[in-house]
Short mmCIF file of C-alpha atoms in Angstrom, two decimals:
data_model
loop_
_atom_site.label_atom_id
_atom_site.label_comp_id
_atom_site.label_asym_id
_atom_site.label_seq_id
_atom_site.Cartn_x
_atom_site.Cartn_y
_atom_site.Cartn_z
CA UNK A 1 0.00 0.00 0.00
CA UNK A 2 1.31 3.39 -1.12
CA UNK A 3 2.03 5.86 2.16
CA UNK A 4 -0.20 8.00 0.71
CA UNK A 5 -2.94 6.00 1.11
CA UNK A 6 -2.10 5.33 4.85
CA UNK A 7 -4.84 5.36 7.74
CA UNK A 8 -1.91 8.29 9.24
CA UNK A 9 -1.79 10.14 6.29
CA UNK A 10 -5.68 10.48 5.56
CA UNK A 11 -5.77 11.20 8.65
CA UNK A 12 -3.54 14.34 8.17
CA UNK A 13 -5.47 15.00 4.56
CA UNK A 14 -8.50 15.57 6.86
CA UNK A 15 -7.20 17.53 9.61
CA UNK A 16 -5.55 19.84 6.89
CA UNK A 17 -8.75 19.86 5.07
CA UNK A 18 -10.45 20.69 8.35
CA UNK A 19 -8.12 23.58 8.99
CA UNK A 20 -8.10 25.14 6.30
CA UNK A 21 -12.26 24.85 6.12
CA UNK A 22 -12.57 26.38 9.61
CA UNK A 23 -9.90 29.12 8.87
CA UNK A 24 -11.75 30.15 5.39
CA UNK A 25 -15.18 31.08 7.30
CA UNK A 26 -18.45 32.02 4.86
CA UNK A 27 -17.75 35.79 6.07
CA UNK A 28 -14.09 35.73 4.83
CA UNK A 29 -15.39 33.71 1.46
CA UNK A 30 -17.79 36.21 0.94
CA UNK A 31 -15.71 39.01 1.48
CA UNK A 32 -12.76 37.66 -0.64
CA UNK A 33 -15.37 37.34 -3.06
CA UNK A 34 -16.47 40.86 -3.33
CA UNK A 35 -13.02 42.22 -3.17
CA UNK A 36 -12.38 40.12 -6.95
CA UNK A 37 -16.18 39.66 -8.00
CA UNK A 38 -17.50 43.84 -7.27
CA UNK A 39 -14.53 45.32 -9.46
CA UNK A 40 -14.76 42.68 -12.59
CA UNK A 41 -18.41 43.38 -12.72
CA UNK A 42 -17.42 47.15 -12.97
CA UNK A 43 -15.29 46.57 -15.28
CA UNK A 44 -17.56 44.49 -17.33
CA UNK A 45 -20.11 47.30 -17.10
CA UNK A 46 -18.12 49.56 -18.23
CA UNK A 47 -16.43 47.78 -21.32
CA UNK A 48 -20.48 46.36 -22.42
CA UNK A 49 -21.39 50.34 -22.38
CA UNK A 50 -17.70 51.60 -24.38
CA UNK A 51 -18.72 49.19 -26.40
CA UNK A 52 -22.07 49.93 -27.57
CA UNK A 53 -21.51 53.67 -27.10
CA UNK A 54 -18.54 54.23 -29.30
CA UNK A 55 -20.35 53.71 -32.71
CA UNK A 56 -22.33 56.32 -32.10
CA UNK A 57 -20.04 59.17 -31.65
CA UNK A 58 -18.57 60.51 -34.75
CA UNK A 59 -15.55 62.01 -35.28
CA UNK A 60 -13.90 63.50 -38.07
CA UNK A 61 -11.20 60.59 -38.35
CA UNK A 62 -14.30 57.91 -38.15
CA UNK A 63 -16.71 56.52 -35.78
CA UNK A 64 -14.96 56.75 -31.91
CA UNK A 65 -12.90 53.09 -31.15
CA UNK A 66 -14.31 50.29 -29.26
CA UNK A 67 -12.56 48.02 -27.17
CA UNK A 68 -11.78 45.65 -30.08
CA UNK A 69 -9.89 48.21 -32.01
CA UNK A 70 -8.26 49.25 -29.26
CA UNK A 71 -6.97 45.83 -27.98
CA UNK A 72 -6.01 45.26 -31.92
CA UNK A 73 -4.12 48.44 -32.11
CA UNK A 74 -2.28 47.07 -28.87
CA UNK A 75 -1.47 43.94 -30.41
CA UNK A 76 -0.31 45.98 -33.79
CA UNK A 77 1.73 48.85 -31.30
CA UNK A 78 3.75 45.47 -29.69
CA UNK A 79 4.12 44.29 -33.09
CA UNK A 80 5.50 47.13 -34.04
CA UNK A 81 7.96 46.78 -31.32
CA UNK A 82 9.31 43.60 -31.66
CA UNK A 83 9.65 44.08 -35.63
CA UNK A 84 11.82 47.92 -34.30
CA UNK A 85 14.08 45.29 -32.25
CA UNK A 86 14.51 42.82 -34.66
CA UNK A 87 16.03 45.55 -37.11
CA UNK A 88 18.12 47.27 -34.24
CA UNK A 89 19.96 43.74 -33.50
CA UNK A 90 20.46 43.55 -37.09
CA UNK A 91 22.09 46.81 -37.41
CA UNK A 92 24.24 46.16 -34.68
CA UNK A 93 25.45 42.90 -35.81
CA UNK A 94 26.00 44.22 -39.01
CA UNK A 95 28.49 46.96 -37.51
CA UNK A 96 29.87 44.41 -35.46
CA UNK A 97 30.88 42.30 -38.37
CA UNK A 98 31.95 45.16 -39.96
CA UNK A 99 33.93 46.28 -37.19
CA UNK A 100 35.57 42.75 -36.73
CA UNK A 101 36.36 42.75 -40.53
CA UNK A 102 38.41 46.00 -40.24
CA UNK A 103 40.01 44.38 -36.87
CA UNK A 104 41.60 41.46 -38.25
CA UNK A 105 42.78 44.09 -41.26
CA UNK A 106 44.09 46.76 -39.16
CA UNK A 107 44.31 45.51 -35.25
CA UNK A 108 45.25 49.60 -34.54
CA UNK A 109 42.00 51.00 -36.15
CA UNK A 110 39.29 52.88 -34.15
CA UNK A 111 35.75 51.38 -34.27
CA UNK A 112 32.33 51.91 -32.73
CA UNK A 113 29.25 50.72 -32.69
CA UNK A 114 26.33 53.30 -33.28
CA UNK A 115 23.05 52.95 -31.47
CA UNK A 116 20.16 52.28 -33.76
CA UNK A 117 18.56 55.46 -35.63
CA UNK A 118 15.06 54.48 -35.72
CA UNK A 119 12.39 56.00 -34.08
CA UNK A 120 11.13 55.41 -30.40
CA UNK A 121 8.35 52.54 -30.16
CA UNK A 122 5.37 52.82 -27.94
CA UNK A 123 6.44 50.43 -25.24
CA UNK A 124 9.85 52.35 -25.49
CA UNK A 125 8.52 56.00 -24.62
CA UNK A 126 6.43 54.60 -22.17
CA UNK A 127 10.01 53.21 -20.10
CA UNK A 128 11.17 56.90 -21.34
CA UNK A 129 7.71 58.63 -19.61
CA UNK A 130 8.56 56.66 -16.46
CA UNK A 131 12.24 57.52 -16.05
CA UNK A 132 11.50 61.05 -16.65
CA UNK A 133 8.22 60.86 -13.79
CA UNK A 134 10.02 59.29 -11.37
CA UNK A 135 13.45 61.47 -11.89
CA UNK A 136 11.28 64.64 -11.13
CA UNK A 137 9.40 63.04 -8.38
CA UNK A 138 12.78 62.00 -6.34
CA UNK A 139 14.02 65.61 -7.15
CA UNK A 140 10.56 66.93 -5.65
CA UNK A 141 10.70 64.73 -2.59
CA UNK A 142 14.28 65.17 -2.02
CA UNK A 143 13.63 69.08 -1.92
CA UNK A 144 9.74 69.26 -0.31
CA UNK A 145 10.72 66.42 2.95
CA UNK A 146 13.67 68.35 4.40
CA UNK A 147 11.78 71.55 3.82
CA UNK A 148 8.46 70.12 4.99
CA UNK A 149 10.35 68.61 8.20
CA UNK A 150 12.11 72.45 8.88
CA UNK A 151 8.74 73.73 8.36
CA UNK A 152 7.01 71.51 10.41
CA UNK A 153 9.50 72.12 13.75
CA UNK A 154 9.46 76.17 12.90
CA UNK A 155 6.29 77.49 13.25
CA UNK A 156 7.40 81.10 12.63
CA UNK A 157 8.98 80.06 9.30
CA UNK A 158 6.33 78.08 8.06
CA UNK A 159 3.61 81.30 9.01
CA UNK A 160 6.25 83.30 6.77
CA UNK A 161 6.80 81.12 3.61
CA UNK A 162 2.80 79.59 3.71
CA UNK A 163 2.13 82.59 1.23
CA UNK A 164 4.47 81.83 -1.32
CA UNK A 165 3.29 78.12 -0.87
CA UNK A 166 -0.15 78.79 -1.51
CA UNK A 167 0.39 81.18 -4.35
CA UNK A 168 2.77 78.65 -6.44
CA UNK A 169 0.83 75.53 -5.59
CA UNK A 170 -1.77 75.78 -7.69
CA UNK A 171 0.24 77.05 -10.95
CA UNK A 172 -0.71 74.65 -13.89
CA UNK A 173 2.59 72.83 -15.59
CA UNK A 174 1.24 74.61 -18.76
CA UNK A 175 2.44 77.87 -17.39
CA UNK A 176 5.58 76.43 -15.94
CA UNK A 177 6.20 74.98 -19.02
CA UNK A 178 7.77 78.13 -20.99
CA UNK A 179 9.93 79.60 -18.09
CA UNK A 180 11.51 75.94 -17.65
CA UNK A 181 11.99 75.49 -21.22
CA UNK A 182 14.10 79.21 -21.30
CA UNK A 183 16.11 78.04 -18.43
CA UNK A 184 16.96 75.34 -18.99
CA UNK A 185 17.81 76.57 -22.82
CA UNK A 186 19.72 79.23 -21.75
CA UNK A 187 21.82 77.57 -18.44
CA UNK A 188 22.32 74.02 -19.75
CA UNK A 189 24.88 74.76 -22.52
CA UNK A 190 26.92 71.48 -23.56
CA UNK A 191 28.50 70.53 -27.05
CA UNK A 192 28.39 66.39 -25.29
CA UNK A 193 25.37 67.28 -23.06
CA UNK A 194 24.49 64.28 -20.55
CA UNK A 195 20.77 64.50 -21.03
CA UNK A 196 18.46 65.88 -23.55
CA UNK A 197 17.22 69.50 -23.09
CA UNK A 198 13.64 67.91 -23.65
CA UNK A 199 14.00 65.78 -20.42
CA UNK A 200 15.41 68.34 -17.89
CA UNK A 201 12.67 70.72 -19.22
CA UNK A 202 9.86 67.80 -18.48
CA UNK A 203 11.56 66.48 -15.22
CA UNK A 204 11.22 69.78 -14.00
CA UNK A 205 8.20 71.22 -14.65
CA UNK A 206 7.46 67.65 -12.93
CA UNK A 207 9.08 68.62 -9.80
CA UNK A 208 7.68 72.41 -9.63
CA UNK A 209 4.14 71.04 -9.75
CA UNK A 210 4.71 67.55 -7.71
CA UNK A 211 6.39 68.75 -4.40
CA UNK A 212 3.48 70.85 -3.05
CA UNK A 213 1.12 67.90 -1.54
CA UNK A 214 5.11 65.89 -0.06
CA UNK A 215 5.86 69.90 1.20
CA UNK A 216 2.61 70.53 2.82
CA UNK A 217 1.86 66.78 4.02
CA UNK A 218 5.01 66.99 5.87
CA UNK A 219 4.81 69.77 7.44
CA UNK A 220 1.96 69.27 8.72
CA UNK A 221 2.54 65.80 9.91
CA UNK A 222 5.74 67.27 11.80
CA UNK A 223 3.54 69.70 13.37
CA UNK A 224 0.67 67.34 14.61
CA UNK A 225 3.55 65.23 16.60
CA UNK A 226 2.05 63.68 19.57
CA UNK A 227 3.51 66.93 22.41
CA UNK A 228 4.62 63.95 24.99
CA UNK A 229 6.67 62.45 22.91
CA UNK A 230 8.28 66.56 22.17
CA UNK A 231 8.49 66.70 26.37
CA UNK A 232 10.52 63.31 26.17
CA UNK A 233 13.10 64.08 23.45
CA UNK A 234 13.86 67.64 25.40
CA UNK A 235 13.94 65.57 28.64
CA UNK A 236 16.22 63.52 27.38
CA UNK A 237 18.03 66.14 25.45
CA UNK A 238 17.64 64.18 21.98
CA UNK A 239 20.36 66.17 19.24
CA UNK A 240 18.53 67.74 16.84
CA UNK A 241 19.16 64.56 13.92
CA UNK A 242 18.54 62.24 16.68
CA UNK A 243 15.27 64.27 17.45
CA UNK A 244 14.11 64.16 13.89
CA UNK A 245 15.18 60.58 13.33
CA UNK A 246 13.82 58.77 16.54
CA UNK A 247 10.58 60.98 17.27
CA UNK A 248 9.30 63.29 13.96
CA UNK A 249 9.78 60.91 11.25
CA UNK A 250 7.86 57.68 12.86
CA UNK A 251 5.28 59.99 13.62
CA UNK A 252 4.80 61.59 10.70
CA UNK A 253 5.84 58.70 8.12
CA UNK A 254 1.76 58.44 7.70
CA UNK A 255 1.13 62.11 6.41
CA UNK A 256 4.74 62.32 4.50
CA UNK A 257 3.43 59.11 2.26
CA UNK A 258 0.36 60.51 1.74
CA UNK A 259 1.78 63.71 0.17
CA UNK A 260 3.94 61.10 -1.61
CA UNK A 261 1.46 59.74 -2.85
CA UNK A 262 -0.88 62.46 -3.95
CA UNK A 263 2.61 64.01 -5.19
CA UNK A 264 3.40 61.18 -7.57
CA UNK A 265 -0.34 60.73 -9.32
CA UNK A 266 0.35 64.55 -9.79
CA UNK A 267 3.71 63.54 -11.73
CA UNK A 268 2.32 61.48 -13.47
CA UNK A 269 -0.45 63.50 -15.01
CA UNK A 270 1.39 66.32 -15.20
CA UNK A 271 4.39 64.79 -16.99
CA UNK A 272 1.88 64.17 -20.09
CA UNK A 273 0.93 67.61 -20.77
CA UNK A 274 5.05 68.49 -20.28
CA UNK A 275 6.13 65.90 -22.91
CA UNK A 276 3.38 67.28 -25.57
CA UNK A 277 4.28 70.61 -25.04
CA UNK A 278 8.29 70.22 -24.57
CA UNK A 279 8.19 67.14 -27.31
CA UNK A 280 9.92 65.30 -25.49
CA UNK A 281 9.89 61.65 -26.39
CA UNK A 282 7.60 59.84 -24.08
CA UNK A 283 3.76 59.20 -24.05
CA UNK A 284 2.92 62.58 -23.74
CA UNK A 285 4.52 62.91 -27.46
CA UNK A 286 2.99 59.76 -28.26
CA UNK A 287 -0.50 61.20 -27.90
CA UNK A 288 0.46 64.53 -29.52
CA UNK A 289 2.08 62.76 -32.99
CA UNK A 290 -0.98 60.54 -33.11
CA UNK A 291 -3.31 63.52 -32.94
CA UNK A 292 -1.48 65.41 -35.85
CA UNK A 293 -0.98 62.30 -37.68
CA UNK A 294 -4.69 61.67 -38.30
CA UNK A 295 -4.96 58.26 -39.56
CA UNK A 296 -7.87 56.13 -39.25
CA UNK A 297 -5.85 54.11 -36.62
CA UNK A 298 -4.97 57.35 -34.40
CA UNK A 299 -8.15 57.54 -32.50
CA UNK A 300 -7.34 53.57 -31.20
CA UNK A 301 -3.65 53.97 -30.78
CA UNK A 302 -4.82 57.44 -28.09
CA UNK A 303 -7.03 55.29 -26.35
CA UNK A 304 -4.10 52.68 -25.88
CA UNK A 305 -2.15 54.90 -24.68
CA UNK A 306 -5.34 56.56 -22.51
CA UNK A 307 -5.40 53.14 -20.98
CA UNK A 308 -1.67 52.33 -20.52
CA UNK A 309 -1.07 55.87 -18.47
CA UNK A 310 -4.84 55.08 -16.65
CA UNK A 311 -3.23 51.61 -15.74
CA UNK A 312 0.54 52.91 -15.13
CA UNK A 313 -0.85 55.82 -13.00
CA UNK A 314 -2.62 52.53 -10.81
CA UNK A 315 0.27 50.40 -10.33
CA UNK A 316 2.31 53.78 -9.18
CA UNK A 317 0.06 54.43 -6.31
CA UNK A 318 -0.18 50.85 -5.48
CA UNK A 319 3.41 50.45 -5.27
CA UNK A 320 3.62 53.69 -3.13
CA UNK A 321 1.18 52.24 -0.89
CA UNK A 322 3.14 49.02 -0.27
CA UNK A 323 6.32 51.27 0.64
CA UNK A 324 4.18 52.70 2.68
CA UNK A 325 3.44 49.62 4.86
CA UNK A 326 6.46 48.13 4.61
CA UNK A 327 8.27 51.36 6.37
CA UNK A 328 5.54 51.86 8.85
CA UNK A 329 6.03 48.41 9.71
CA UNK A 330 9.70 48.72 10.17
CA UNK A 331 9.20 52.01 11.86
#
């Protein structure tokens, strides 16, 4: 008789079986249930109506895209891709073969292998739109924490820069836009610059309009520190970085995340407008090219990229939010 089939180890079948029953109770079923079944049914709903709704808007590039179109034009946009790689690893095995050729001719000679010359593919300036959000939202945190914190344990400076807080804060990137651009044009003056003048100009019309929500967030979380734990660290006559480190941080690691996070999905919306305007080569220009392009496939290859910075934009927060757990747990 096979152990498995032993009186001992049907025995243990059952008691895990029993286990597991009594740990996965009807109200926990049902509530793991809602948590997958609620959102899929919204989802449904909402692809049934986009479905039967986009036929009847006209446009002047053709009848608005369904979710079919759209899910072909994804397919199409990663074929796209793959074909864009496919010639880029030819072209540099070509040079490389080249190269090797004029090696074994002249082992002295100078060669060099040039990067590819084609044009950026869609799942390329969408790695390009997230390097560029997430470069000006650690430049906005690493400015708008330190302040926050020194406005936070100051009230008298926070009462005196609050005014010039509230009067930038709600500036649109749009505006921003054309004073970063001159700037940036006129300051960052290379002949082998190390980035493109159409990043910094993005990245930091990113940061100017990200680090308000991390600045005030911070601030204020400093401020609302529980005033026992204040009367212990003077007791105790805490340095100032051992102040900040043992007592305002854990405390206010709740608020300073949630200004991260509010922060970021700024970013990340207003990085799209910046790359349309500023051209530089990321979703944002995605969009823009499609719209002047015009083609019967723009409309669907808009709402792909609609989608990817809708689902992008998601997965940013969420991440944020485990970081979030993870350091109030360690804290």
């Amino acid at each position: 008789m096979s152990t498995l089939t032993t009186p001992r180890a049907e025995a243990g079948i059952r008691g895990w079986l029993k286990a597991l029953t009594d740990r996965l109770t009807g109200i926990e079923l049902a509530q793991a249930g809602k948590q997958l079944l609620l959102p899929m049914v919204g989802i449904l709903i909402f692809v049934g109506f986009w479905h039967l709704a986009a036929p009847q808007v006209n446009t002047s590039l053709g009848t608005f895209p369904g979710p079919a179109q759209v899910w072909e034009q994804s397919g199409q946009l990663w074929q796209e891709h793959a074909n864009q790689r496919e010639r880029a690893d030819k072209f540099v095995t070509m040079q490389e073969e080249r190269n090797a050729g004029i090696l074994a001719d002249n082992p002295d000679a100078k060669v060099k292998i040039r990067g590819y010359p084609g044009a950026p593919t869609f799942p390329d300036q969408v790695v390009t739109s997230l390097i560029t959000v997430l470069a000006g939202f650690v430049l906005a945190t690493v400015i708008a924490v330190p302040l926050g914190i020194v406005f936070g344990l100051n009230h008298y400076f926070q009462a005196a820069v609050n005014p010039l807080i509230q009067i930038f804060k709600p500036v649109s990137p749009l505006a921003w836009l054309p004073l970063v651009t001159m700037v940036v044009s006129a300051t960052y003056v290379s002949d082998d610059p190390m980035f493109e003048k159409s990043f910094l100009t993005s990245m930091i019309t990113v940061t100017l309009c990200s680090l308000w929500p991390t600045l005030i967030n911070t601030s204020v979380g400093v401020a609302a520190v529980n005033p026992d734990l204040l009367n212990v660290s003077r007791v105790l006559r805490l340095s100032f970085w051992t102040h900040v480190r043992k007592v305002v941080l854990p405390s206010s690691i709740p608020m300073i995340f949630t200004g991260l996070r509010v922060s970021l999905g700024i970013a990340w919306m207003v990085l799209i407008a910046a790359e349309m305007l500023a051209q530089s080569p990321g979703l944002g220009k995605f969009v823009w090219d499609e719209f002047q392009n015009g083609s019967s496939e723009s409309l669907s290859r808009i709402m792909v990229a609609v989608l990817a910075i809708g689902f992008i934009g998601f997965l940013l927060d969420r991440i944020m939010l485990m970081i979030q757990k993870k350091v109030a747990w360690n804290e």
